[in-house]
mmCIF file of C-alpha atoms in Angstrom:
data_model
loop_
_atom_site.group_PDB
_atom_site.id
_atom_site.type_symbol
_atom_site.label_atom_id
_atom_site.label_comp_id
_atom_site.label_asym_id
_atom_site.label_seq_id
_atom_site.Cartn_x
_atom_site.Cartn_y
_atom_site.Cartn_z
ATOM 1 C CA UNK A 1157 45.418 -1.745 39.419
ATOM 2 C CA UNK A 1158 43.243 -0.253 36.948
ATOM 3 C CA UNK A 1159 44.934 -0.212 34.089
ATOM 4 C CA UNK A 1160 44.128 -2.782 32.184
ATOM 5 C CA UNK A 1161 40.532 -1.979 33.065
ATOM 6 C CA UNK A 1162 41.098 1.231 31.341
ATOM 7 C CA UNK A 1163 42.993 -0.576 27.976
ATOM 8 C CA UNK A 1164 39.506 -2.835 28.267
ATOM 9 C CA UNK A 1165 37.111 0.104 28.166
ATOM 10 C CA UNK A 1166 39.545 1.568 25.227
ATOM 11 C CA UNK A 1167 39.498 -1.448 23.210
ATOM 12 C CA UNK A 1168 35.862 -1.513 23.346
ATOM 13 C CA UNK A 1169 35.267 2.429 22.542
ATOM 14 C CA UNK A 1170 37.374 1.704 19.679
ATOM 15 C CA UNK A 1171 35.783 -2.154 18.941
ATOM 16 C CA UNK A 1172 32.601 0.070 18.965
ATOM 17 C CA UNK A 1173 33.564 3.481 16.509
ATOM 18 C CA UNK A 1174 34.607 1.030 14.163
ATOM 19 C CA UNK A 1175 32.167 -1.331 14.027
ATOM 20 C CA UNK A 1176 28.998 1.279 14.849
ATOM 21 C CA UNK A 1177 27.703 -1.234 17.448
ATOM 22 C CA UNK A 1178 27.928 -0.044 20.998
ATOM 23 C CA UNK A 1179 25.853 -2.593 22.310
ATOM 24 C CA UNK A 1180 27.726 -5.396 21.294
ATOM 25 C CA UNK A 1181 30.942 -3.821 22.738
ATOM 26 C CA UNK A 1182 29.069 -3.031 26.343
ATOM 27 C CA UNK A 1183 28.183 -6.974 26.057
ATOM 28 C CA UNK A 1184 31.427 -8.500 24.565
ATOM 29 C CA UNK A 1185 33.675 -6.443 27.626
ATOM 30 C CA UNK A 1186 31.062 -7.334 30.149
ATOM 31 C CA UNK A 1187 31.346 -11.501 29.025
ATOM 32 C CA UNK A 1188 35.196 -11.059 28.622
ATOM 33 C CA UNK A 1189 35.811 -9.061 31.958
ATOM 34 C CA UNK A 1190 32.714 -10.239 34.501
ATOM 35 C CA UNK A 1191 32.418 -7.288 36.595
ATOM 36 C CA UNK A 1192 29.781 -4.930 36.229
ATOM 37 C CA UNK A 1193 31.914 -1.733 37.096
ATOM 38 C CA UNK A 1194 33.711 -1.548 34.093
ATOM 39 C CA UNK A 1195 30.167 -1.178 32.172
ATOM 40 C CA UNK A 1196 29.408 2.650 33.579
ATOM 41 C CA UNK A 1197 32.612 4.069 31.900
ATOM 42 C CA UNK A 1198 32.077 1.820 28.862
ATOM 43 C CA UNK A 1199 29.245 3.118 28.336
ATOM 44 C CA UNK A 1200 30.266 7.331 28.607
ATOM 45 C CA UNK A 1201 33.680 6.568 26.737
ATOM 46 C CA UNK A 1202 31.167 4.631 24.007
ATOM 47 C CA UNK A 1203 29.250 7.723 23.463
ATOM 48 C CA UNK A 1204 32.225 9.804 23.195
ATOM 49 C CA UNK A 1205 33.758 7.438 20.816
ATOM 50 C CA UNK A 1206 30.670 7.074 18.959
ATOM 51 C CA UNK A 1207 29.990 10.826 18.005
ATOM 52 C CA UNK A 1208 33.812 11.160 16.697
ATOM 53 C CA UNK A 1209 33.352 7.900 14.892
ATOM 54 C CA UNK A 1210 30.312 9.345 13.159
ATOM 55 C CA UNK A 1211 31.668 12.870 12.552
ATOM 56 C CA UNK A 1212 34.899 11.254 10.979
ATOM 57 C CA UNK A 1213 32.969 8.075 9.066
ATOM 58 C CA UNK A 1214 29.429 8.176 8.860
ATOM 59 C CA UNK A 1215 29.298 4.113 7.832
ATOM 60 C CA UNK A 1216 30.493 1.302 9.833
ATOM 61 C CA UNK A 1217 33.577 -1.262 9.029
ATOM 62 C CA UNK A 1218 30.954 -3.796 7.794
ATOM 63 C CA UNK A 1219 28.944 -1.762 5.474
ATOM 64 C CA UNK A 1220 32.354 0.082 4.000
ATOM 65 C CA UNK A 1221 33.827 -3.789 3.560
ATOM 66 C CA UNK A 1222 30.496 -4.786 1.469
ATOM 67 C CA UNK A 1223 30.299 -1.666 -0.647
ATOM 68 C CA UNK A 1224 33.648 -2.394 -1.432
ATOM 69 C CA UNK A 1225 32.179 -6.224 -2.603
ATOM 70 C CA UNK A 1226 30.196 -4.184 -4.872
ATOM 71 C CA UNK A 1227 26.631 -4.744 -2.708
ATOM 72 C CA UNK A 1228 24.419 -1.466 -2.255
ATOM 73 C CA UNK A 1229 23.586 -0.340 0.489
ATOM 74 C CA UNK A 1230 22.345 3.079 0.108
ATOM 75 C CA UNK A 1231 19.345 2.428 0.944
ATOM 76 C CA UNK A 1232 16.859 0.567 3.808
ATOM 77 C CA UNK A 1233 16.101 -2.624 4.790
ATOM 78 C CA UNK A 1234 13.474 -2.502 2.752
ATOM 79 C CA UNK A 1235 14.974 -1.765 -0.902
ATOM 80 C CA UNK A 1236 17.696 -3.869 -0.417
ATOM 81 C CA UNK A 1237 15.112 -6.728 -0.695
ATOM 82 C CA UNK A 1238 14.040 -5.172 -3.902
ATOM 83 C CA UNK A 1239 17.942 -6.207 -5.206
ATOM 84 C CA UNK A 1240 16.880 -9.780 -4.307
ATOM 85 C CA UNK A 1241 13.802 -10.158 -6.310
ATOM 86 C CA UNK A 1242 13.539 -9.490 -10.412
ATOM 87 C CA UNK A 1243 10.772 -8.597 -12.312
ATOM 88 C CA UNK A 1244 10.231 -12.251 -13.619
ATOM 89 C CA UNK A 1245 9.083 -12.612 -9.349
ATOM 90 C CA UNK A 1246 6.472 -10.314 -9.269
ATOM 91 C CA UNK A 1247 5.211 -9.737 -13.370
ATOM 92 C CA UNK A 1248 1.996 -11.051 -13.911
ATOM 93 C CA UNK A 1249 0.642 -10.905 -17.917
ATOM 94 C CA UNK A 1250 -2.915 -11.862 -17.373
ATOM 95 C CA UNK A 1251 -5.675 -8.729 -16.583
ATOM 96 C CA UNK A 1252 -3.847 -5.799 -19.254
ATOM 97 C CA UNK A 1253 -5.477 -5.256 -22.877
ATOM 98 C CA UNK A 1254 -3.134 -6.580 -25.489
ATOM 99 C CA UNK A 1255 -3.286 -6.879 -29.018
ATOM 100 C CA UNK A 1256 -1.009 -8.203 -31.409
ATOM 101 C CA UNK A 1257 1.540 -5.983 -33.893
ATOM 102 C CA UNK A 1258 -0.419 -7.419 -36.547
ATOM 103 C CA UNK A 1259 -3.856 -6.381 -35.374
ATOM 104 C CA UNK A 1260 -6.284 -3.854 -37.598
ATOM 105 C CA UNK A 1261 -6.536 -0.600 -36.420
ATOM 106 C CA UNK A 1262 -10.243 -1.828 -36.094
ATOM 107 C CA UNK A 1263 -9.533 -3.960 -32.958
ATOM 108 C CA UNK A 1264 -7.597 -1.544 -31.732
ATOM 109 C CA UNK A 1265 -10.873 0.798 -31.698
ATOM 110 C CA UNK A 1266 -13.039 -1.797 -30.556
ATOM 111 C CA UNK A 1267 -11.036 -2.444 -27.863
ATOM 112 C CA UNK A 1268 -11.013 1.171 -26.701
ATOM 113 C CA UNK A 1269 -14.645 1.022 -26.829
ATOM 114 C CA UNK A 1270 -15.598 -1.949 -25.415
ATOM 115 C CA UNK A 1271 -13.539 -2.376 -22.508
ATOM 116 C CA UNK A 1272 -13.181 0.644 -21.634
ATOM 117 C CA UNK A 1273 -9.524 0.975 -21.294
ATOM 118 C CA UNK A 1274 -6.857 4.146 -21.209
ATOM 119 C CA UNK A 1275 -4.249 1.904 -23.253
ATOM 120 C CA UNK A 1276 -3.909 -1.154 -24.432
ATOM 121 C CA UNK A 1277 -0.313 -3.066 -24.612
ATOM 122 C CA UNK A 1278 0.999 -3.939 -28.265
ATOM 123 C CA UNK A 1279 2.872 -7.856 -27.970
ATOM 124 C CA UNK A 1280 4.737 -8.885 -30.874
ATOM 125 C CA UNK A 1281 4.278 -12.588 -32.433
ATOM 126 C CA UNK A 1282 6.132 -13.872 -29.550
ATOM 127 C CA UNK A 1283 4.110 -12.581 -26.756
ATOM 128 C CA UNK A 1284 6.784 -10.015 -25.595
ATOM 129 C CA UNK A 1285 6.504 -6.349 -25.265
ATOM 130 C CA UNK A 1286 6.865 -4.496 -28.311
ATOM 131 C CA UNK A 1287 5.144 -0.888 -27.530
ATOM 132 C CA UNK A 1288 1.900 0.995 -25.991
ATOM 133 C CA UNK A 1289 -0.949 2.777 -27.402
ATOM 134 C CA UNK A 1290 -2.853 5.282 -25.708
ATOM 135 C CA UNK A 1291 -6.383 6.325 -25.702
ATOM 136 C CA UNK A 1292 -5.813 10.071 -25.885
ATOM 137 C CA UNK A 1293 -3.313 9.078 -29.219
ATOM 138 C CA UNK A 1294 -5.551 7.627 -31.124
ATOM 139 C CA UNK A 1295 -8.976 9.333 -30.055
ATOM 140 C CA UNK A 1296 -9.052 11.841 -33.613
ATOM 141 C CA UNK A 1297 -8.258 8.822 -35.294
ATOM 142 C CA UNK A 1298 -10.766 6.555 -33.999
ATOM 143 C CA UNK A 1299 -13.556 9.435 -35.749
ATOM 144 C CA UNK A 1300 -12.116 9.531 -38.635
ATOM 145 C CA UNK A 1301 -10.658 5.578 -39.183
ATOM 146 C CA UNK A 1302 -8.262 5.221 -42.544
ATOM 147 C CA UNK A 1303 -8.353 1.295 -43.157
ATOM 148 C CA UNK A 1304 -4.757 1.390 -44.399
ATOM 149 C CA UNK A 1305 -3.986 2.381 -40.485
ATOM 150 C CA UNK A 1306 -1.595 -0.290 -38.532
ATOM 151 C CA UNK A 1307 -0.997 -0.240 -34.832
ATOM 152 C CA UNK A 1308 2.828 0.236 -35.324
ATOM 153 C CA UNK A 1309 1.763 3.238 -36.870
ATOM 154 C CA UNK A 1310 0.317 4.526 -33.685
ATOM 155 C CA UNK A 1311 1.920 2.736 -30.655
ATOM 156 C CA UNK A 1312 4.391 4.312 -28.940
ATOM 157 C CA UNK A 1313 7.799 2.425 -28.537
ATOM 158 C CA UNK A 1314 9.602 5.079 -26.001
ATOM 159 C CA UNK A 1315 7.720 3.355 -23.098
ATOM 160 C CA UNK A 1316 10.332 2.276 -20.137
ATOM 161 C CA UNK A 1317 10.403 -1.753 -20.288
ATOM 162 C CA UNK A 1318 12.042 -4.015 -18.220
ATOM 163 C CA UNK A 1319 13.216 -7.309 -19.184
ATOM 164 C CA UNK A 1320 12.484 -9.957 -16.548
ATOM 165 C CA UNK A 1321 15.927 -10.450 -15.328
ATOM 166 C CA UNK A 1322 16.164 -7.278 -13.993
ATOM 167 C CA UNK A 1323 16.305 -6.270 -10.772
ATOM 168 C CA UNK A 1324 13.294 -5.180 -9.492
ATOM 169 C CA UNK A 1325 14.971 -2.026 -7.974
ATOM 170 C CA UNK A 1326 15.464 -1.298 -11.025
ATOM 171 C CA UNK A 1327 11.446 -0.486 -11.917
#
């Protein structure tokens, strides 16, 4: 008489271990079975199948399926939104100090001094990133000026850059 209320509550322990949703197992036997006294021992075998689901496999069906698609999914929620966006989605190039490669060393200094900046960003003829000088490079310098002084011969090109395609995990 109960047996195939007991292969019900089984299916579901397993259904539920594999899948790491108990909750959707409780509500799935309860739709396919419509009596409430099966839910009691679905629920205690759940647990139990639960904590030897996650001593034996500590990620779901699901998740192990689209890992296997090549999506991460080490991480939450939250940084798996950071996969969705790129850098183009969030870079803005207006409020930094730039200057061009071909700049004098001059504007370089007068920049420092004026604005009051730490660095200022070096853009090559194009507009796009080409290296970074730094206050604290350049102060001795900016005492003692040599006019034959470029900025490529004080900007630093070992800066991390991203290009705009990137993921913006990967900032």
């Amino acid at each position: 008489e109960n047996g195939g209320a007991y292969g019900m509550v089984g299916m579901g322990a397993v259904a539920a271990a594999v899948t790491h949703a108990p909750i959707t197992a409780v509500l799935m036997l309860f739709e396919m079975t419509r009596n409430y006294q099966i839910i009691l021992p679905l629920m205690l075998t759940l647990a139990v199948a639960g904590l030897v689901a996650a001593t034996m496999e500590s990620e779901s069906l699901y998740l192990t399926q689209l890992k296997l698609r090549g999506v991460k999914m080490e991480r939450g929620r939250e940084d798996l939104v950071m996969y969705d966006l790129r850098v183009a989605d969030v870079m803005r190039r207006e409020g930094f100090d730039t200057l061009e490669t071909t700049a004098a060393f001059t504007e370089l200094t007068e920049r420092f001094l004026h604005h009051r900046v730490n660095e200022v960003y070096v853009l090559d003829a194009d507009g796009r990133y080409h290296g970074l000088v730094e206050l604290q490079d350049v102060k001795v310098l900016m005492v003692n000026p040599r006019p034959d002084l470029a900025i490529s011969d004080v900007e630093t090109r070992e800066v991390p850059s991203l290009t705009p395609g990137q993921p913006l995990a990967d900032a």
